[in-house]
């Protein structure tokens, strides 16, 4: 039965995502009301620039005083699409204190302060939903938190940043270098004027922290995530990857240790076999591969950014939270009961592709192989190409710990016959 009193929704931020949320709320008002069981009414929109013309939004709803808006006390749901840590954190906390449930798309804030925000939501008996915070339109939070709640997730391996996937895909398909591909991404609007958050992996690391926390029922903060950007990936790395039947992706990897006693979360570029489903994720698309005990392998794919796709995830949360409001219930909150320790990067075990520039003379290969053996790192393949007394040596290892590999590389650098370590790339997804 339809309730006639509408659910009052306030929007914090009316940029690319917020304006799409408002548009869909208006154009799909009838369907949303039928799905929730009550109409939803836009009760206020907090913006920074009030004079900007916002099509479809009643100017009387627009305010620059976000604090007063969230303190009104009659709001059912506050949608936060401002991003960043402050003032978003204070506004969300204040909204919860004043009785509203919150839908947020704020990955940085959730990755940094998720536990405190969940605690505030629980204290006030309200919901905190954030499907849009990870991989835009792709349903991930709800599948991990609800659909897979009866399973045991062991691994989440994903491309969760569209900008970097666009750049790496360009480098792969055209042979372009990093800068050339970045320039194209900027010209096409995929990369921001300051691309640091994307290309240095900060954006993906925040998403990895959120995914790992939910997947492993453990608090994982941004600081727990090992992060390496992709600015050092070269056209030569792609050539090496191709020789191995691989491509290179910036991956967010959240793993349960083999003994199940700890977890790790990391973001870095890695080679993956062309046969892996993530290798075929092109352009600015995102995809996340989940491995669990009972379900086996699952893959989630779609647009990870953009106004309408991100608004789709926000609206899904709005419907879920609206239904909870009407039934007087709250949805699932934080689940961190497992409280597994998050291990440092040194304990991560994977395979490596190492390119060395060496002197081409008798005994060099033996010397290099000895260093690997001394550090307990087993070699899978070695390929050497010599030219004018110098050679390029490519070593692919079996699985080894990051600490053991780090020690190996440090020792290799000290050998007179090793002129340089040209590149080190992890090999994942095998
Ligand atoms: N900048 C991100 C990306 C989208 O390129 O995927 C927002 O997280």
Tab-separated table of C-alpha atoms and ligand atoms in Angstrom:
chain	number	residue	atom	x	y	z
A	1	UNK	CA	0.000	0.000	0.000
A	2	UNK	CA	1.314	3.452	-0.889
A	3	UNK	CA	1.966	5.868	1.934
A	4	UNK	CA	1.088	9.409	0.944
A	5	UNK	CA	3.517	11.297	3.169
A	6	UNK	CA	6.625	11.551	1.058
A	7	UNK	CA	10.106	10.588	2.189
A	8	UNK	CA	12.136	13.783	2.344
A	9	UNK	CA	15.508	13.581	0.660
A	10	UNK	CA	18.290	16.176	0.862
A	11	UNK	CA	21.086	16.238	-1.654
A	12	UNK	CA	24.550	17.376	-0.589
A	13	UNK	CA	26.320	18.305	-3.816
A	14	UNK	CA	24.808	18.851	-7.229
A	15	UNK	CA	27.679	18.237	-9.615
A	16	UNK	CA	28.024	15.492	-12.212
A	17	UNK	CA	26.518	12.803	-9.963
A	18	UNK	CA	24.162	14.921	-7.823
A	19	UNK	CA	22.441	16.504	-10.814
A	20	UNK	CA	21.807	13.023	-12.264
A	21	UNK	CA	20.412	11.823	-8.930
A	22	UNK	CA	18.001	14.787	-8.923
A	23	UNK	CA	17.062	14.193	-12.553
A	24	UNK	CA	16.286	10.499	-12.049
A	25	UNK	CA	14.369	11.239	-8.834
A	26	UNK	CA	12.136	13.528	-10.882
A	27	UNK	CA	11.796	11.573	-14.103
A	28	UNK	CA	11.297	8.203	-12.360
A	29	UNK	CA	9.262	9.580	-9.467
A	30	UNK	CA	6.291	7.289	-10.068
A	31	UNK	CA	8.357	4.114	-10.329
A	32	UNK	CA	10.488	5.023	-7.322
A	33	UNK	CA	7.355	5.684	-5.253
A	34	UNK	CA	5.868	2.338	-6.288
A	35	UNK	CA	9.085	0.473	-5.514
A	36	UNK	CA	9.634	2.133	-2.149
A	37	UNK	CA	5.994	2.359	-1.088
A	38	UNK	CA	6.022	6.143	-0.637
A	39	UNK	CA	6.852	9.100	-2.857
A	40	UNK	CA	10.298	10.664	-2.505
A	41	UNK	CA	10.508	14.415	-2.360
A	42	UNK	CA	13.619	16.501	-2.930
A	43	UNK	CA	13.587	18.649	0.204
A	44	UNK	CA	16.829	20.590	-0.240
A	45	UNK	CA	19.990	20.750	-2.307
A	46	UNK	CA	23.238	22.038	-0.784
A	47	UNK	CA	25.658	23.507	-3.306
A	48	UNK	CA	28.758	25.678	-3.358
A	49	UNK	CA	27.693	27.905	-6.253
A	50	UNK	CA	24.032	28.862	-5.796
A	51	UNK	CA	23.879	31.039	-8.928
A	52	UNK	CA	24.559	28.204	-11.354
A	53	UNK	CA	21.466	27.281	-13.368
A	54	UNK	CA	20.366	23.739	-12.478
A	55	UNK	CA	17.809	22.414	-14.894
A	56	UNK	CA	14.870	20.664	-13.255
A	57	UNK	CA	15.738	21.824	-9.735
A	58	UNK	CA	13.501	24.359	-8.006
A	59	UNK	CA	15.833	27.262	-7.074
A	60	UNK	CA	13.923	27.593	-3.791
A	61	UNK	CA	15.407	24.237	-2.704
A	62	UNK	CA	18.994	25.329	-3.290
A	63	UNK	CA	21.091	26.452	-0.326
A	64	UNK	CA	24.755	27.013	0.450
A	65	UNK	CA	24.170	26.158	4.109
A	66	UNK	CA	24.607	22.377	4.111
A	67	UNK	CA	24.896	22.290	7.900
A	68	UNK	CA	21.498	23.928	8.408
A	69	UNK	CA	20.026	21.557	5.829
A	70	UNK	CA	21.190	18.373	7.586
A	71	UNK	CA	20.072	19.788	10.957
A	72	UNK	CA	16.473	20.333	9.826
A	73	UNK	CA	15.287	17.244	11.650
A	74	UNK	CA	12.526	16.342	9.171
A	75	UNK	CA	14.750	14.628	6.604
A	76	UNK	CA	14.430	10.903	5.973
A	77	UNK	CA	17.478	10.460	3.752
A	78	UNK	CA	20.577	12.562	3.080
A	79	UNK	CA	22.465	11.804	-0.120
A	80	UNK	CA	26.108	12.877	0.101
A	81	UNK	CA	27.852	13.320	-3.247
A	82	UNK	CA	30.330	16.046	-2.307
A	83	UNK	CA	33.347	13.755	-1.911
A	84	UNK	CA	36.475	14.358	0.162
A	85	UNK	CA	36.865	14.103	3.916
A	86	UNK	CA	35.531	17.427	5.222
A	87	UNK	CA	32.921	18.815	5.322
A	88	UNK	CA	31.396	15.491	4.178
A	89	UNK	CA	32.296	13.656	7.415
A	90	UNK	CA	30.758	16.280	9.696
A	91	UNK	CA	27.683	16.618	7.493
A	92	UNK	CA	27.063	12.858	7.437
A	93	UNK	CA	27.525	12.583	11.198
A	94	UNK	CA	25.210	15.542	11.792
A	95	UNK	CA	22.583	14.103	9.441
A	96	UNK	CA	22.634	10.795	11.346
A	97	UNK	CA	22.407	12.628	14.687
A	98	UNK	CA	19.349	14.481	13.395
A	99	UNK	CA	17.544	11.314	12.382
A	100	UNK	CA	18.282	10.922	8.672
A	101	UNK	CA	19.703	7.812	7.018
A	102	UNK	CA	22.610	8.450	4.688
A	103	UNK	CA	23.475	7.358	1.163
A	104	UNK	CA	27.027	8.291	0.193
A	105	UNK	CA	29.312	7.882	-2.811
A	106	UNK	CA	32.371	8.942	-0.827
A	107	UNK	CA	35.080	6.276	-1.113
A	108	UNK	CA	37.844	8.346	0.481
A	109	UNK	CA	35.769	9.022	3.579
A	110	UNK	CA	34.439	5.457	3.881
A	111	UNK	CA	37.953	4.035	3.477
A	112	UNK	CA	39.338	6.348	6.144
A	113	UNK	CA	36.491	6.610	8.645
A	114	UNK	CA	34.030	3.864	7.751
A	115	UNK	CA	34.068	2.343	11.242
A	116	UNK	CA	33.210	5.623	12.996
A	117	UNK	CA	30.473	6.445	10.499
A	118	UNK	CA	28.955	2.971	10.839
A	119	UNK	CA	29.067	3.361	14.629
A	120	UNK	CA	27.231	6.693	14.359
A	121	UNK	CA	24.590	5.137	12.095
A	122	UNK	CA	24.100	2.251	14.516
A	123	UNK	CA	23.930	4.566	17.532
A	124	UNK	CA	21.140	6.563	15.929
A	125	UNK	CA	19.361	3.557	14.429
A	126	UNK	CA	19.832	4.763	10.881
A	127	UNK	CA	21.247	3.350	7.639
A	128	UNK	CA	24.562	4.151	5.990
A	129	UNK	CA	24.665	2.849	2.398
A	130	UNK	CA	27.415	3.487	-0.153
A	131	UNK	CA	27.107	1.270	-3.227
A	132	UNK	CA	28.271	4.167	-5.430
A	133	UNK	CA	31.572	4.522	-3.555
A	134	UNK	CA	33.156	1.550	-5.352
A	135	UNK	CA	33.126	1.063	-9.116
A	136	UNK	CA	30.240	3.407	-9.965
A	137	UNK	CA	27.221	1.555	-11.309
A	138	UNK	CA	28.563	-1.946	-10.658
A	139	UNK	CA	26.732	-3.722	-7.829
A	140	UNK	CA	29.529	-4.832	-5.493
A	141	UNK	CA	28.832	-3.673	-1.962
A	142	UNK	CA	25.409	-5.291	-1.832
A	143	UNK	CA	26.525	-8.591	-3.454
A	144	UNK	CA	29.451	-8.860	-1.032
A	145	UNK	CA	27.487	-7.698	2.003
A	146	UNK	CA	24.239	-9.544	1.341
A	147	UNK	CA	24.283	-12.040	-1.560
A	148	UNK	CA	27.593	-13.605	-0.464
A	149	UNK	CA	26.965	-13.220	3.276
A	150	UNK	CA	26.574	-16.999	3.610
A	151	UNK	CA	29.741	-17.814	1.650
A	152	UNK	CA	33.437	-17.347	2.420
A	153	UNK	CA	35.149	-14.878	0.120
A	154	UNK	CA	38.838	-15.626	-0.355
A	155	UNK	CA	39.888	-13.139	-2.990
A	156	UNK	CA	38.695	-9.945	-4.641
A	157	UNK	CA	40.709	-8.970	-7.710
A	158	UNK	CA	39.573	-5.919	-9.573
A	159	UNK	CA	40.040	-3.096	-12.012
A	160	UNK	CA	38.376	-0.358	-9.978
A	161	UNK	CA	39.737	2.763	-11.672
A	162	UNK	CA	38.538	3.626	-15.140
A	163	UNK	CA	41.046	6.386	-15.864
A	164	UNK	CA	44.051	4.136	-15.386
A	165	UNK	CA	42.411	1.285	-17.271
A	166	UNK	CA	41.832	3.630	-20.193
A	167	UNK	CA	45.511	4.694	-20.144
A	168	UNK	CA	46.868	1.144	-19.848
A	169	UNK	CA	44.505	-0.106	-22.547
A	170	UNK	CA	45.720	2.676	-24.874
A	171	UNK	CA	49.336	1.770	-24.178
A	172	UNK	CA	48.560	-1.874	-24.869
A	173	UNK	CA	46.615	-1.423	-28.085
A	174	UNK	CA	48.578	1.429	-29.680
A	175	UNK	CA	52.093	1.021	-28.278
A	176	UNK	CA	51.874	4.544	-26.832
A	177	UNK	CA	53.989	5.549	-23.835
A	178	UNK	CA	52.446	6.539	-20.506
A	179	UNK	CA	52.510	10.316	-21.116
A	180	UNK	CA	50.975	10.080	-24.571
A	181	UNK	CA	48.172	7.843	-23.298
A	182	UNK	CA	47.587	10.126	-20.297
A	183	UNK	CA	47.358	13.154	-22.615
A	184	UNK	CA	44.686	11.395	-24.632
A	185	UNK	CA	42.775	10.428	-21.467
A	186	UNK	CA	42.901	14.078	-20.375
A	187	UNK	CA	41.754	15.374	-23.767
A	188	UNK	CA	38.810	12.962	-23.733
A	189	UNK	CA	37.835	13.921	-20.192
A	190	UNK	CA	38.698	10.564	-18.598
A	191	UNK	CA	41.631	11.972	-16.614
A	192	UNK	CA	41.343	15.034	-14.409
A	193	UNK	CA	43.667	18.036	-14.813
A	194	UNK	CA	45.530	16.672	-11.767
A	195	UNK	CA	45.416	12.897	-12.323
A	196	UNK	CA	47.381	12.017	-9.164
A	197	UNK	CA	44.527	10.315	-7.292
A	198	UNK	CA	43.944	7.970	-10.207
A	199	UNK	CA	47.421	7.303	-11.623
A	200	UNK	CA	49.127	6.967	-8.233
A	201	UNK	CA	46.493	4.465	-7.110
A	202	UNK	CA	44.936	6.466	-4.237
A	203	UNK	CA	41.420	6.140	-5.676
A	204	UNK	CA	41.801	2.384	-6.191
A	205	UNK	CA	43.354	1.945	-2.733
A	206	UNK	CA	40.323	3.544	-1.056
A	207	UNK	CA	38.059	1.171	-2.984
A	208	UNK	CA	40.279	-1.802	-2.068
A	209	UNK	CA	39.996	-0.908	1.637
A	210	UNK	CA	36.189	-0.821	1.417
A	211	UNK	CA	35.962	-4.080	-0.551
A	212	UNK	CA	38.412	-5.934	1.713
A	213	UNK	CA	36.577	-4.800	4.846
A	214	UNK	CA	33.240	-6.089	3.609
A	215	UNK	CA	34.585	-9.258	1.965
A	216	UNK	CA	36.546	-10.402	5.013
A	217	UNK	CA	34.312	-9.018	7.819
A	218	UNK	CA	37.339	-7.150	9.078
A	219	UNK	CA	38.220	-3.491	9.443
A	220	UNK	CA	40.589	-2.526	6.656
A	221	UNK	CA	41.587	1.125	6.502
A	222	UNK	CA	43.183	3.029	3.683
A	223	UNK	CA	46.524	2.954	5.538
A	224	UNK	CA	46.409	-0.850	5.514
A	225	UNK	CA	46.417	-0.946	1.720
A	226	UNK	CA	49.786	-1.218	-0.025
A	227	UNK	CA	49.698	1.205	-2.955
A	228	UNK	CA	51.821	1.611	-6.076
A	229	UNK	CA	50.753	3.789	-8.998
A	230	UNK	CA	51.128	3.014	-12.699
A	231	UNK	CA	53.165	6.002	-13.899
A	232	UNK	CA	56.322	3.884	-14.300
A	233	UNK	CA	54.741	1.342	-16.646
A	234	UNK	CA	56.456	1.573	-20.040
A	235	UNK	CA	55.785	0.465	-23.582
A	236	UNK	CA	58.656	-1.994	-22.975
A	237	UNK	CA	56.738	-3.551	-20.073
A	238	UNK	CA	53.810	-4.151	-22.411
A	239	UNK	CA	56.152	-5.776	-24.934
A	240	UNK	CA	57.463	-8.070	-22.163
A	241	UNK	CA	53.907	-8.813	-21.049
A	242	UNK	CA	52.914	-9.786	-24.586
A	243	UNK	CA	55.847	-12.178	-24.811
A	244	UNK	CA	54.414	-13.899	-21.717
A	245	UNK	CA	50.877	-13.997	-23.160
A	246	UNK	CA	49.849	-11.280	-20.685
A	247	UNK	CA	48.686	-7.694	-20.518
A	248	UNK	CA	49.146	-5.127	-17.727
A	249	UNK	CA	46.360	-3.818	-15.500
A	250	UNK	CA	46.277	-1.683	-12.363
A	251	UNK	CA	44.753	-4.173	-9.947
A	252	UNK	CA	43.189	-3.887	-6.517
A	253	UNK	CA	43.806	-7.227	-4.817
A	254	UNK	CA	42.266	-8.235	-1.495
A	255	UNK	CA	43.265	-11.703	-0.337
A	256	UNK	CA	42.762	-14.041	2.550
A	257	UNK	CA	46.054	-15.778	3.433
A	258	UNK	CA	46.202	-19.489	2.619
A	259	UNK	CA	45.948	-20.393	6.329
A	260	UNK	CA	42.943	-18.048	6.620
A	261	UNK	CA	44.503	-16.275	9.602
A	262	UNK	CA	45.133	-12.891	7.993
A	263	UNK	CA	44.288	-10.772	4.978
A	264	UNK	CA	46.109	-8.373	2.655
A	265	UNK	CA	44.993	-5.509	0.447
A	266	UNK	CA	47.095	-3.917	-2.251
A	267	UNK	CA	46.981	-1.845	-5.423
A	268	UNK	CA	49.690	-2.029	-8.063
A	269	UNK	CA	50.188	-2.647	-11.779
A	270	UNK	CA	50.497	-6.330	-12.611
A	271	UNK	CA	50.710	-8.645	-15.572
A	272	UNK	CA	47.688	-10.892	-16.019
A	273	UNK	CA	47.270	-13.638	-18.620
A	274	UNK	CA	45.245	-12.667	-21.686
A	275	UNK	CA	43.036	-15.654	-20.871
A	276	UNK	CA	41.936	-14.085	-17.561
A	277	UNK	CA	38.511	-12.374	-17.768
A	278	UNK	CA	39.983	-9.127	-16.401
A	279	UNK	CA	42.370	-8.905	-19.373
A	280	UNK	CA	39.455	-8.209	-21.705
A	281	UNK	CA	38.201	-5.206	-19.692
A	282	UNK	CA	38.892	-2.358	-22.094
A	283	UNK	CA	38.739	1.424	-22.066
A	284	UNK	CA	37.443	3.087	-18.919
A	285	UNK	CA	35.377	0.096	-17.787
A	286	UNK	CA	35.758	-1.497	-14.351
A	287	UNK	CA	35.431	-5.150	-13.389
A	288	UNK	CA	35.834	-7.094	-10.194
A	289	UNK	CA	36.548	-10.806	-9.980
A	290	UNK	CA	35.485	-12.474	-6.727
A	291	UNK	CA	36.544	-15.946	-5.613
A	292	UNK	CA	34.659	-17.658	-2.807
A	293	UNK	CA	34.433	-21.137	-1.304
A	294	UNK	CA	30.950	-22.081	-2.446
A	295	UNK	CA	30.145	-19.767	-5.359
A	296	UNK	CA	33.531	-20.237	-7.015
A	297	UNK	CA	34.423	-17.437	-9.421
A	298	UNK	CA	32.171	-14.432	-10.036
A	299	UNK	CA	32.784	-11.394	-12.200
A	300	UNK	CA	31.106	-7.997	-11.932
A	301	UNK	CA	31.560	-5.649	-14.892
A	302	UNK	CA	30.391	-2.206	-15.947
A	303	UNK	CA	30.962	1.546	-15.950
A	304	UNK	CA	32.892	2.575	-12.856
A	305	UNK	CA	32.339	6.308	-13.085
A	306	UNK	CA	30.212	8.992	-14.699
A	307	UNK	CA	27.120	10.905	-13.637
A	308	UNK	CA	24.283	8.598	-14.637
A	309	UNK	CA	26.039	5.274	-13.848
A	310	UNK	CA	27.044	6.477	-10.374
A	311	UNK	CA	23.560	7.933	-9.838
A	312	UNK	CA	22.123	4.497	-10.674
A	313	UNK	CA	23.956	3.044	-7.661
A	314	UNK	CA	22.894	5.992	-5.471
A	315	UNK	CA	19.243	5.533	-6.481
A	316	UNK	CA	19.413	1.813	-5.729
A	317	UNK	CA	20.552	2.684	-2.208
A	318	UNK	CA	17.861	5.346	-1.956
A	319	UNK	CA	15.187	2.751	-2.704
A	320	UNK	CA	16.665	0.256	-0.210
A	321	UNK	CA	16.991	2.869	2.535
A	322	UNK	CA	13.516	4.239	1.763
A	323	UNK	CA	12.034	0.752	2.174
A	324	UNK	CA	13.876	0.344	5.478
A	325	UNK	CA	12.501	3.701	6.680
A	326	UNK	CA	8.966	2.624	5.935
A	327	UNK	CA	9.327	-0.739	7.651
A	328	UNK	CA	11.050	0.846	10.645
A	329	UNK	CA	14.083	-1.375	10.157
A	330	UNK	CA	17.695	-0.788	9.244
A	331	UNK	CA	19.725	-2.734	6.712
A	332	UNK	CA	23.027	-4.464	7.396
A	333	UNK	CA	25.613	-2.294	9.105
A	334	UNK	CA	29.314	-2.884	9.536
A	335	UNK	CA	30.357	-6.528	9.881
A	336	UNK	CA	33.857	-6.652	11.348
A	337	UNK	CA	33.463	-9.598	13.711
A	338	UNK	CA	36.254	-11.654	12.082
A	339	UNK	CA	38.810	-8.929	13.013
A	340	UNK	CA	41.566	-10.604	11.003
A	341	UNK	CA	44.983	-8.953	11.092
A	342	UNK	CA	45.967	-7.146	7.898
A	343	UNK	CA	49.424	-8.397	6.956
A	344	UNK	CA	52.098	-6.124	5.494
A	345	UNK	CA	53.046	-6.291	1.828
A	346	UNK	CA	56.180	-8.315	2.620
A	347	UNK	CA	53.968	-11.319	3.372
A	348	UNK	CA	52.101	-11.214	0.065
A	349	UNK	CA	52.990	-14.201	-2.090
A	350	UNK	CA	52.892	-13.952	-5.879
A	351	UNK	CA	54.954	-14.434	-9.049
A	352	UNK	CA	57.326	-11.840	-10.474
A	353	UNK	CA	58.644	-10.782	-13.856
A	354	UNK	CA	62.038	-9.102	-13.480
A	355	UNK	CA	64.002	-7.432	-16.260
A	356	UNK	CA	67.716	-6.974	-15.661
A	357	UNK	CA	70.416	-5.268	-17.724
A	358	UNK	CA	73.545	-7.354	-17.271
A	359	UNK	CA	77.049	-7.830	-18.648
A	360	UNK	CA	77.078	-10.582	-21.264
A	361	UNK	CA	79.983	-12.751	-20.120
A	362	UNK	CA	80.539	-16.222	-18.686
A	363	UNK	CA	79.160	-16.844	-15.191
A	364	UNK	CA	76.691	-13.929	-15.051
A	365	UNK	CA	73.608	-16.117	-15.361
A	366	UNK	CA	74.955	-18.428	-12.640
A	367	UNK	CA	75.652	-15.430	-10.379
A	368	UNK	CA	72.135	-14.080	-10.864
A	369	UNK	CA	70.563	-17.504	-10.328
A	370	UNK	CA	72.562	-17.908	-7.103
A	371	UNK	CA	71.147	-14.660	-5.694
A	372	UNK	CA	67.609	-15.886	-6.337
A	373	UNK	CA	68.433	-19.259	-4.714
A	374	UNK	CA	70.030	-17.615	-1.672
A	375	UNK	CA	66.795	-15.714	-1.025
A	376	UNK	CA	64.591	-18.777	-1.459
A	377	UNK	CA	63.041	-17.469	-4.678
A	378	UNK	CA	62.530	-20.224	-7.234
A	379	UNK	CA	63.008	-19.327	-10.911
A	380	UNK	CA	60.391	-20.486	-13.401
A	381	UNK	CA	61.858	-19.209	-16.686
A	382	UNK	CA	64.876	-17.178	-17.820
A	383	UNK	CA	65.234	-15.480	-21.175
A	384	UNK	CA	68.353	-13.688	-22.314
A	385	UNK	CA	69.038	-11.464	-25.268
A	386	UNK	CA	72.602	-10.256	-25.772
A	387	UNK	CA	73.976	-7.310	-27.719
A	388	UNK	CA	77.502	-5.781	-27.775
A	389	UNK	CA	78.690	-7.359	-24.522
A	390	UNK	CA	75.538	-6.358	-22.661
A	391	UNK	CA	72.403	-8.441	-22.259
A	392	UNK	CA	68.866	-8.160	-21.155
A	393	UNK	CA	67.862	-10.916	-18.761
A	394	UNK	CA	64.210	-11.604	-18.035
A	395	UNK	CA	63.510	-13.799	-15.028
A	396	UNK	CA	60.030	-15.055	-14.170
A	397	UNK	CA	59.759	-16.577	-10.714
A	398	UNK	CA	57.496	-19.106	-9.076
A	399	UNK	CA	55.430	-17.815	-6.175
A	400	UNK	CA	57.542	-16.019	-3.576
A	401	UNK	CA	56.951	-13.538	-0.802
A	402	UNK	CA	57.336	-9.847	-1.530
A	403	UNK	CA	59.957	-9.671	1.224
A	404	UNK	CA	62.015	-12.451	-0.373
A	405	UNK	CA	61.756	-10.820	-3.779
A	406	UNK	CA	62.732	-7.446	-2.304
A	407	UNK	CA	65.835	-8.997	-0.719
A	408	UNK	CA	66.707	-10.661	-4.021
A	409	UNK	CA	66.481	-7.416	-5.964
A	410	UNK	CA	68.542	-5.539	-3.386
A	411	UNK	CA	71.289	-8.152	-3.669
A	412	UNK	CA	71.100	-8.164	-7.478
A	413	UNK	CA	71.626	-4.407	-7.558
A	414	UNK	CA	74.923	-4.907	-5.684
A	415	UNK	CA	76.369	-7.246	-8.305
A	416	UNK	CA	78.949	-5.561	-10.569
A	417	UNK	CA	77.638	-7.550	-13.488
A	418	UNK	CA	74.083	-6.257	-13.038
A	419	UNK	CA	73.991	-2.832	-14.709
A	420	UNK	CA	70.449	-2.119	-13.639
A	421	UNK	CA	67.051	-3.517	-12.713
A	422	UNK	CA	64.925	-2.323	-15.632
A	423	UNK	CA	61.563	-3.382	-14.260
A	424	UNK	CA	59.841	-5.533	-11.655
A	425	UNK	CA	56.242	-6.510	-12.291
A	426	UNK	CA	54.039	-8.872	-10.344
A	427	UNK	CA	52.217	-11.584	-12.266
A	428	UNK	CA	48.649	-12.181	-11.050
A	429	UNK	CA	45.535	-14.061	-11.999
A	430	UNK	CA	47.043	-17.452	-12.748
B	1	LIG	N1	38.307	8.584	-11.023
B	1	LIG	C1	37.686	7.313	-10.896
B	1	LIG	C2	38.003	6.465	-12.112
B	1	LIG	C3	36.192	7.367	-10.761
B	1	LIG	O1	38.706	6.887	-13.018
B	1	LIG	O2	37.554	5.340	-12.143
B	1	LIG	C4	35.771	7.769	-9.398
B	1	LIG	O3	36.219	6.895	-8.425
